Amino acid sequence: MHRIINFLKSTFTISFGFATFIFTFAPDSFFTHGFISVDYSTETIVACNKLLFLVVLAIIISIVRYVYIRWIEKDHTINGNGYKIVVEYGDIFKKDSCKKVISFDECFTTRVGSAPSDIKPNSICGQFLSKFPDVDFDSVVENSDLKPSRKHSAFNNSKCYNSGSIIPFNDYLLLAFAKLDKDGLGRMTRDEYLQCLELMWKEISKHYNGTSVALPILGSGITRFKDETLTHQQLLDMILASYKLSADKIKLPAELRIVCRKDDGLSLTKIGEYL
């Protein structure tokens, strides 16, 4: 519902802008014929025709925007000094010829279920784990070169790793991401999120091996942000800004590919609006 309201608001704003431009240069006599031509005063006929013109224009623009967003808008490319970012719609697991970042919590929890501290089956992490049912990822983490930063007292002293740390696994980069509270829920502040991104770029630069890297919009799942609500559009802009400022980038011809879902409620045409 929120996305629909935003869509309608932006459509009306665009329509009103176009209509205002036309009303400014088109004489009132242009609106004395057309939609309404009944026996009213000229001023009333002009006002009604202008209102109906605005409504019809809004309907046309909304249809055009919907068609564009639904079937035409597919990716957005950002070319920088020695780097390239492609923001695209799609399924990260279907992206070829690239490393794929899969975010876990800071303890690399691998238990899938419905409990607060469990990995949700429909999450990207849950889908990833279901693809490798015979792999003991707890052993993968234990046998990696990654060193724990602390132990979580609320979860049997489970080992925690710095948010942004990465463990390579086949064509995947397993990311320690969300910090866990005492209930096992992922919670982060904006500063913690940005610190995670900063370390993640450094880790990616060590492990991408000249291959493009696909990244989902981190934090767009069930991760909760303390004292604020961040939309998917804002998270995308924060990721882009962080990468542009980072000294650790993927070198061409490889590229950073940020993979979004159509139902995330974001628009590629609005990239950068929240910065």
mmCIF file of C-alpha atoms in Angstrom:
data_model
loop_
_atom_site.group_PDB
_atom_site.id
_atom_site.type_symbol
_atom_site.label_atom_id
_atom_site.label_comp_id
_atom_site.label_asym_id
_atom_site.label_seq_id
_atom_site.Cartn_x
_atom_site.Cartn_y
_atom_site.Cartn_z
ATOM 1 C CA MET A 1 0.000 0.000 0.000
ATOM 2 C CA HIS A 2 2.856 2.376 0.874
ATOM 3 C CA ARG A 3 4.458 1.788 -2.542
ATOM 4 C CA ILE A 4 1.134 2.411 -4.305
ATOM 5 C CA ILE A 5 0.630 5.687 -2.434
ATOM 6 C CA ASN A 6 4.158 6.836 -3.322
ATOM 7 C CA PHE A 7 3.586 5.859 -6.956
ATOM 8 C CA LEU A 8 0.332 7.836 -7.092
ATOM 9 C CA LYS A 9 1.900 10.848 -5.379
ATOM 10 C CA SER A 10 4.824 10.984 -7.781
ATOM 11 C CA THR A 11 2.516 10.453 -10.766
ATOM 12 C CA PHE A 12 0.301 13.355 -9.670
ATOM 13 C CA THR A 13 3.361 15.573 -9.157
ATOM 14 C CA ILE A 14 4.593 14.834 -12.681
ATOM 15 C CA SER A 15 1.109 15.287 -14.159
ATOM 16 C CA PHE A 16 0.568 18.565 -12.321
ATOM 17 C CA GLY A 17 3.900 19.848 -13.601
ATOM 18 C CA PHE A 18 3.045 19.016 -17.205
ATOM 19 C CA ALA A 19 -0.452 20.442 -16.850
ATOM 20 C CA THR A 20 0.827 23.675 -15.294
ATOM 21 C CA PHE A 21 3.234 24.116 -18.200
ATOM 22 C CA ILE A 22 0.421 23.589 -20.725
ATOM 23 C CA PHE A 23 -2.010 25.839 -18.849
ATOM 24 C CA THR A 24 0.601 28.580 -18.805
ATOM 25 C CA PHE A 25 1.055 28.718 -22.557
ATOM 26 C CA ALA A 26 -2.290 27.475 -23.867
ATOM 27 C CA PRO A 27 -5.029 30.168 -23.959
ATOM 28 C CA ASP A 28 -8.273 29.552 -22.088
ATOM 29 C CA SER A 29 -10.105 29.511 -25.415
ATOM 30 C CA PHE A 30 -8.368 26.190 -26.071
ATOM 31 C CA PHE A 31 -10.360 24.684 -23.190
ATOM 32 C CA THR A 32 -13.789 26.040 -24.158
ATOM 33 C CA HIS A 33 -14.340 22.988 -26.353
ATOM 34 C CA GLY A 34 -13.580 19.352 -25.803
ATOM 35 C CA PHE A 35 -14.546 17.499 -22.668
ATOM 36 C CA ILE A 36 -17.460 19.684 -21.609
ATOM 37 C CA SER A 37 -19.524 21.898 -23.886
ATOM 38 C CA VAL A 38 -22.803 22.246 -21.987
ATOM 39 C CA ASP A 39 -24.574 25.515 -21.388
ATOM 40 C CA TYR A 40 -22.437 26.780 -18.476
ATOM 41 C CA SER A 41 -20.491 29.979 -18.146
ATOM 42 C CA THR A 42 -17.213 30.127 -20.066
ATOM 43 C CA GLU A 43 -15.194 30.217 -16.837
ATOM 44 C CA THR A 44 -16.923 27.071 -15.525
ATOM 45 C CA ILE A 45 -16.412 25.204 -18.811
ATOM 46 C CA VAL A 46 -12.709 26.142 -18.885
ATOM 47 C CA ALA A 47 -12.212 25.096 -15.248
ATOM 48 C CA CYS A 48 -13.970 21.746 -15.761
ATOM 49 C CA ASN A 49 -12.079 21.003 -18.959
ATOM 50 C CA LYS A 50 -8.759 21.818 -17.277
ATOM 51 C CA LEU A 51 -9.600 19.515 -14.374
ATOM 52 C CA LEU A 52 -10.605 16.684 -16.704
ATOM 53 C CA PHE A 53 -7.473 17.297 -18.768
ATOM 54 C CA LEU A 54 -5.374 16.902 -15.605
ATOM 55 C CA VAL A 55 -7.159 13.648 -14.691
ATOM 56 C CA VAL A 56 -6.732 12.153 -18.172
ATOM 57 C CA LEU A 57 -3.079 13.256 -18.251
ATOM 58 C CA ALA A 58 -2.472 11.614 -14.849
ATOM 59 C CA ILE A 59 -4.036 8.357 -16.073
ATOM 60 C CA ILE A 60 -1.872 8.340 -19.212
ATOM 61 C CA ILE A 61 1.304 9.128 -17.275
ATOM 62 C CA SER A 62 0.559 6.463 -14.656
ATOM 63 C CA ILE A 63 0.100 3.834 -17.399
ATOM 64 C CA VAL A 64 3.328 4.884 -19.130
ATOM 65 C CA ARG A 65 5.260 4.843 -15.832
ATOM 66 C CA TYR A 66 3.875 1.453 -14.830
ATOM 67 C CA VAL A 67 4.791 -0.085 -18.198
ATOM 68 C CA TYR A 68 8.268 1.433 -17.995
ATOM 69 C CA ILE A 69 8.918 0.289 -14.420
ATOM 70 C CA ARG A 70 7.390 -3.162 -14.947
ATOM 71 C CA TRP A 71 8.805 -4.146 -18.334
ATOM 72 C CA ILE A 72 11.372 -1.633 -19.611
ATOM 73 C CA GLU A 73 13.419 -0.423 -16.632
ATOM 74 C CA LYS A 74 15.960 -3.205 -16.054
ATOM 75 C CA ASP A 75 19.283 -1.753 -14.930
ATOM 76 C CA HIS A 76 21.173 1.405 -14.122
ATOM 77 C CA THR A 77 24.900 1.751 -14.830
ATOM 78 C CA ILE A 78 27.280 4.034 -12.965
ATOM 79 C CA ASN A 79 30.712 4.507 -14.547
ATOM 80 C CA GLY A 80 33.401 5.929 -12.313
ATOM 81 C CA ASN A 81 37.142 6.448 -12.438
ATOM 82 C CA GLY A 82 38.352 2.886 -12.977
ATOM 83 C CA TYR A 83 35.211 1.171 -11.717
ATOM 84 C CA LYS A 84 31.696 0.270 -12.808
ATOM 85 C CA ILE A 85 28.495 -0.340 -10.857
ATOM 86 C CA VAL A 86 25.418 -1.966 -12.351
ATOM 87 C CA VAL A 87 22.192 -1.806 -10.348
ATOM 88 C CA GLU A 88 19.791 -4.356 -11.766
ATOM 89 C CA TYR A 89 16.620 -6.282 -11.063
ATOM 90 C CA GLY A 90 16.755 -10.039 -10.792
ATOM 91 C CA ASP A 91 17.543 -13.128 -8.753
ATOM 92 C CA ILE A 92 21.074 -13.080 -7.348
ATOM 93 C CA PHE A 93 21.309 -16.876 -7.626
ATOM 94 C CA LYS A 94 20.735 -16.653 -11.391
ATOM 95 C CA LYS A 95 23.590 -14.225 -11.989
ATOM 96 C CA ASP A 96 26.414 -15.851 -13.943
ATOM 97 C CA SER A 97 30.148 -15.187 -14.124
ATOM 98 C CA CYS A 98 30.361 -13.465 -10.764
ATOM 99 C CA LYS A 99 30.942 -13.989 -7.066
ATOM 100 C CA LYS A 100 27.715 -13.711 -5.072
ATOM 101 C CA VAL A 101 27.631 -12.143 -1.599
ATOM 102 C CA ILE A 102 25.414 -13.991 0.889
ATOM 103 C CA SER A 103 24.827 -12.201 4.181
ATOM 104 C CA PHE A 104 24.660 -14.086 7.496
ATOM 105 C CA ASP A 105 24.450 -12.639 10.977
ATOM 106 C CA GLU A 106 27.624 -11.875 12.921
ATOM 107 C CA CYS A 107 27.694 -15.441 14.347
ATOM 108 C CA PHE A 108 27.250 -17.118 10.945
ATOM 109 C CA THR A 109 24.085 -18.820 12.173
ATOM 110 C CA THR A 110 23.149 -21.731 9.885
ATOM 111 C CA ARG A 111 20.020 -23.026 11.609
ATOM 112 C CA VAL A 112 16.957 -22.494 9.412
ATOM 113 C CA GLY A 113 13.621 -22.114 11.163
ATOM 114 C CA SER A 114 11.003 -19.737 12.533
ATOM 115 C CA ALA A 115 12.592 -18.833 15.874
ATOM 116 C CA PRO A 116 13.821 -15.208 16.213
ATOM 117 C CA SER A 117 17.463 -16.279 16.018
ATOM 118 C CA ASP A 118 16.920 -18.708 13.108
ATOM 119 C CA ILE A 119 17.607 -18.055 9.444
ATOM 120 C CA LYS A 120 14.306 -17.577 7.639
ATOM 121 C CA PRO A 121 13.775 -20.101 4.796
ATOM 122 C CA ASN A 122 12.699 -17.467 2.250
ATOM 123 C CA SER A 123 15.631 -15.151 2.942
ATOM 124 C CA ILE A 124 18.608 -15.084 0.584
ATOM 125 C CA CYS A 125 20.683 -16.800 3.264
ATOM 126 C CA GLY A 126 17.979 -19.430 3.777
ATOM 127 C CA GLN A 127 17.771 -20.091 0.045
ATOM 128 C CA PHE A 128 21.553 -20.377 -0.106
ATOM 129 C CA LEU A 129 21.676 -22.929 2.713
ATOM 130 C CA SER A 130 18.945 -24.995 1.035
ATOM 131 C CA LYS A 131 21.130 -25.266 -2.074
ATOM 132 C CA PHE A 132 23.854 -27.009 -0.064
ATOM 133 C CA PRO A 133 22.019 -29.314 2.369
ATOM 134 C CA ASP A 134 25.016 -31.637 2.700
ATOM 135 C CA VAL A 135 27.584 -28.958 3.506
ATOM 136 C CA ASP A 136 28.529 -28.376 7.144
ATOM 137 C CA PHE A 137 28.864 -24.608 7.094
ATOM 138 C CA ASP A 138 29.745 -24.502 10.778
ATOM 139 C CA SER A 139 32.905 -26.396 9.827
ATOM 140 C CA VAL A 140 33.446 -24.080 6.853
ATOM 141 C CA VAL A 141 33.476 -21.134 9.240
ATOM 142 C CA GLU A 142 35.652 -22.901 11.827
ATOM 143 C CA ASN A 143 38.204 -23.930 9.188
ATOM 144 C CA SER A 144 38.413 -20.503 7.599
ATOM 145 C CA ASP A 145 41.131 -17.960 8.290
ATOM 146 C CA LEU A 146 38.598 -15.647 9.896
ATOM 147 C CA LYS A 147 39.175 -14.932 13.577
ATOM 148 C CA PRO A 148 36.248 -14.233 15.946
ATOM 149 C CA SER A 149 36.112 -10.782 17.499
ATOM 150 C CA ARG A 150 34.137 -11.751 20.617
ATOM 151 C CA LYS A 151 31.628 -14.234 22.028
ATOM 152 C CA HIS A 152 27.886 -13.660 22.329
ATOM 153 C CA SER A 153 26.915 -14.259 25.956
ATOM 154 C CA ALA A 154 23.211 -14.649 25.102
ATOM 155 C CA PHE A 155 23.842 -17.587 22.756
ATOM 156 C CA ASN A 156 26.049 -20.053 24.597
ATOM 157 C CA ASN A 157 29.073 -17.871 23.964
ATOM 158 C CA SER A 158 28.747 -18.303 20.196
ATOM 159 C CA LYS A 159 31.673 -16.829 18.304
ATOM 160 C CA CYS A 160 30.982 -13.467 16.676
ATOM 161 C CA TYR A 161 32.866 -12.023 13.750
ATOM 162 C CA ASN A 162 33.325 -8.424 12.691
ATOM 163 C CA SER A 163 30.439 -7.227 10.521
ATOM 164 C CA GLY A 164 31.813 -6.979 7.005
ATOM 165 C CA SER A 165 34.115 -10.007 7.305
ATOM 166 C CA ILE A 166 33.970 -12.489 4.438
ATOM 167 C CA ILE A 167 34.595 -16.211 4.020
ATOM 168 C CA PRO A 168 34.949 -17.413 0.402
ATOM 169 C CA PHE A 169 33.030 -20.554 -0.560
ATOM 170 C CA ASN A 170 32.995 -21.715 -4.189
ATOM 171 C CA ASP A 171 31.423 -18.858 -6.186
ATOM 172 C CA TYR A 172 30.038 -17.258 -3.052
ATOM 173 C CA LEU A 173 31.338 -14.753 -0.528
ATOM 174 C CA LEU A 174 29.793 -15.459 2.885
ATOM 175 C CA LEU A 175 29.388 -12.189 4.766
ATOM 176 C CA ALA A 176 29.142 -11.624 8.517
ATOM 177 C CA PHE A 177 26.535 -8.878 8.582
ATOM 178 C CA ALA A 178 23.804 -8.215 11.147
ATOM 179 C CA LYS A 179 24.689 -7.766 14.806
ATOM 180 C CA LEU A 180 22.456 -9.814 17.121
ATOM 181 C CA ASP A 181 20.678 -8.512 20.194
ATOM 182 C CA LYS A 182 19.858 -10.628 23.267
ATOM 183 C CA ASP A 183 16.784 -12.058 21.520
ATOM 184 C CA GLY A 184 18.688 -13.140 18.441
ATOM 185 C CA LEU A 185 17.292 -10.360 16.268
ATOM 186 C CA GLY A 186 19.515 -8.505 13.835
ATOM 187 C CA ARG A 187 19.890 -4.865 14.885
ATOM 188 C CA MET A 188 22.302 -2.232 13.638
ATOM 189 C CA THR A 189 22.783 1.506 13.861
ATOM 190 C CA ARG A 190 23.436 3.569 10.746
ATOM 191 C CA ASP A 191 27.087 3.958 11.810
ATOM 192 C CA GLU A 192 27.461 0.196 12.310
ATOM 193 C CA TYR A 193 25.958 -0.368 8.868
ATOM 194 C CA LEU A 194 28.436 2.017 7.244
ATOM 195 C CA GLN A 195 31.350 0.460 9.160
ATOM 196 C CA CYS A 196 30.232 -2.960 7.926
ATOM 197 C CA LEU A 197 30.214 -1.718 4.328
ATOM 198 C CA GLU A 198 33.670 -0.193 4.716
ATOM 199 C CA LEU A 199 35.171 -3.493 5.901
ATOM 200 C CA MET A 200 33.189 -5.464 3.323
ATOM 201 C CA TRP A 201 34.717 -3.540 0.400
ATOM 202 C CA LYS A 202 38.193 -4.347 1.755
ATOM 203 C CA GLU A 203 37.277 -8.020 2.114
ATOM 204 C CA ILE A 204 35.766 -8.178 -1.379
ATOM 205 C CA SER A 205 38.921 -6.657 -2.840
ATOM 206 C CA LYS A 206 40.874 -9.581 -1.334
ATOM 207 C CA HIS A 207 38.592 -12.342 -2.579
ATOM 208 C CA TYR A 208 36.984 -11.330 -5.879
ATOM 209 C CA ASN A 209 39.911 -12.643 -7.958
ATOM 210 C CA GLY A 210 39.222 -10.415 -10.936
ATOM 211 C CA THR A 211 35.595 -11.551 -11.145
ATOM 212 C CA SER A 212 32.495 -9.367 -10.970
ATOM 213 C CA VAL A 213 30.670 -9.397 -7.633
ATOM 214 C CA ALA A 214 26.884 -9.513 -7.178
ATOM 215 C CA LEU A 215 25.507 -8.008 -3.994
ATOM 216 C CA PRO A 216 21.931 -7.852 -2.660
ATOM 217 C CA ILE A 217 20.647 -4.766 -0.872
ATOM 218 C CA LEU A 218 22.038 -5.495 2.573
ATOM 219 C CA GLY A 219 19.600 -4.836 5.410
ATOM 220 C CA SER A 220 16.509 -5.014 3.215
ATOM 221 C CA GLY A 221 15.344 -8.236 4.895
ATOM 222 C CA ILE A 222 14.475 -8.492 8.579
ATOM 223 C CA THR A 223 17.480 -6.559 9.885
ATOM 224 C CA ARG A 224 16.246 -3.781 12.173
ATOM 225 C CA PHE A 225 17.863 -0.377 12.409
ATOM 226 C CA LYS A 226 18.006 1.280 15.797
ATOM 227 C CA ASP A 227 15.985 4.480 16.226
ATOM 228 C CA GLU A 228 15.145 4.866 12.519
ATOM 229 C CA THR A 229 13.551 3.213 9.539
ATOM 230 C CA LEU A 230 15.515 2.987 6.307
ATOM 231 C CA THR A 231 13.783 2.179 3.043
ATOM 232 C CA HIS A 232 15.278 -0.061 0.391
ATOM 233 C CA GLN A 233 15.895 3.052 -1.713
ATOM 234 C CA GLN A 234 17.852 4.679 1.114
ATOM 235 C CA LEU A 235 19.861 1.506 1.750
ATOM 236 C CA LEU A 236 20.749 1.311 -1.945
ATOM 237 C CA ASP A 237 21.943 4.920 -1.946
ATOM 238 C CA MET A 238 24.026 4.301 1.186
ATOM 239 C CA ILE A 239 25.682 1.269 -0.422
ATOM 240 C CA LEU A 240 26.462 3.235 -3.582
ATOM 241 C CA ALA A 241 27.847 6.208 -1.673
ATOM 242 C CA SER A 242 29.993 3.972 0.522
ATOM 243 C CA TYR A 243 31.436 2.157 -2.490
ATOM 244 C CA LYS A 244 32.211 5.390 -4.338
ATOM 245 C CA LEU A 245 34.112 6.693 -1.307
ATOM 246 C CA SER A 246 35.965 3.442 -0.669
ATOM 247 C CA ALA A 247 39.563 3.040 -1.788
ATOM 248 C CA ASP A 248 38.937 -0.694 -2.250
ATOM 249 C CA LYS A 249 37.088 -1.158 -5.519
ATOM 250 C CA ILE A 250 36.633 -3.945 -8.032
ATOM 251 C CA LYS A 251 38.913 -3.195 -10.949
ATOM 252 C CA LEU A 252 37.694 -3.158 -14.529
ATOM 253 C CA PRO A 253 36.694 -5.100 -16.543
ATOM 254 C CA ALA A 254 35.049 -6.712 -13.482
ATOM 255 C CA GLU A 255 32.175 -4.777 -11.934
ATOM 256 C CA LEU A 256 30.020 -4.460 -8.842
ATOM 257 C CA ARG A 257 26.480 -5.670 -9.542
ATOM 258 C CA ILE A 258 23.802 -4.731 -7.013
ATOM 259 C CA VAL A 259 20.843 -7.044 -7.496
ATOM 260 C CA CYS A 260 17.394 -5.795 -6.466
ATOM 261 C CA ARG A 261 14.013 -7.448 -6.509
ATOM 262 C CA LYS A 262 11.137 -5.822 -8.358
ATOM 263 C CA ASP A 263 8.971 -6.044 -5.237
ATOM 264 C CA ASP A 264 11.532 -4.198 -3.099
ATOM 265 C CA GLY A 265 9.597 -1.012 -3.860
ATOM 266 C CA LEU A 266 12.537 0.931 -5.238
ATOM 267 C CA SER A 267 13.049 2.658 -8.559
ATOM 268 C CA LEU A 268 16.269 2.751 -10.528
ATOM 269 C CA THR A 269 15.300 6.225 -11.727
ATOM 270 C CA LYS A 270 15.433 7.527 -8.135
ATOM 271 C CA ILE A 271 18.996 6.447 -7.401
ATOM 272 C CA GLY A 272 20.814 9.184 -5.490
ATOM 273 C CA GLU A 273 17.718 11.075 -4.326
ATOM 274 C CA TYR A 274 18.359 10.317 -0.639
ATOM 275 C CA LEU A 275 22.004 11.378 -0.573
#
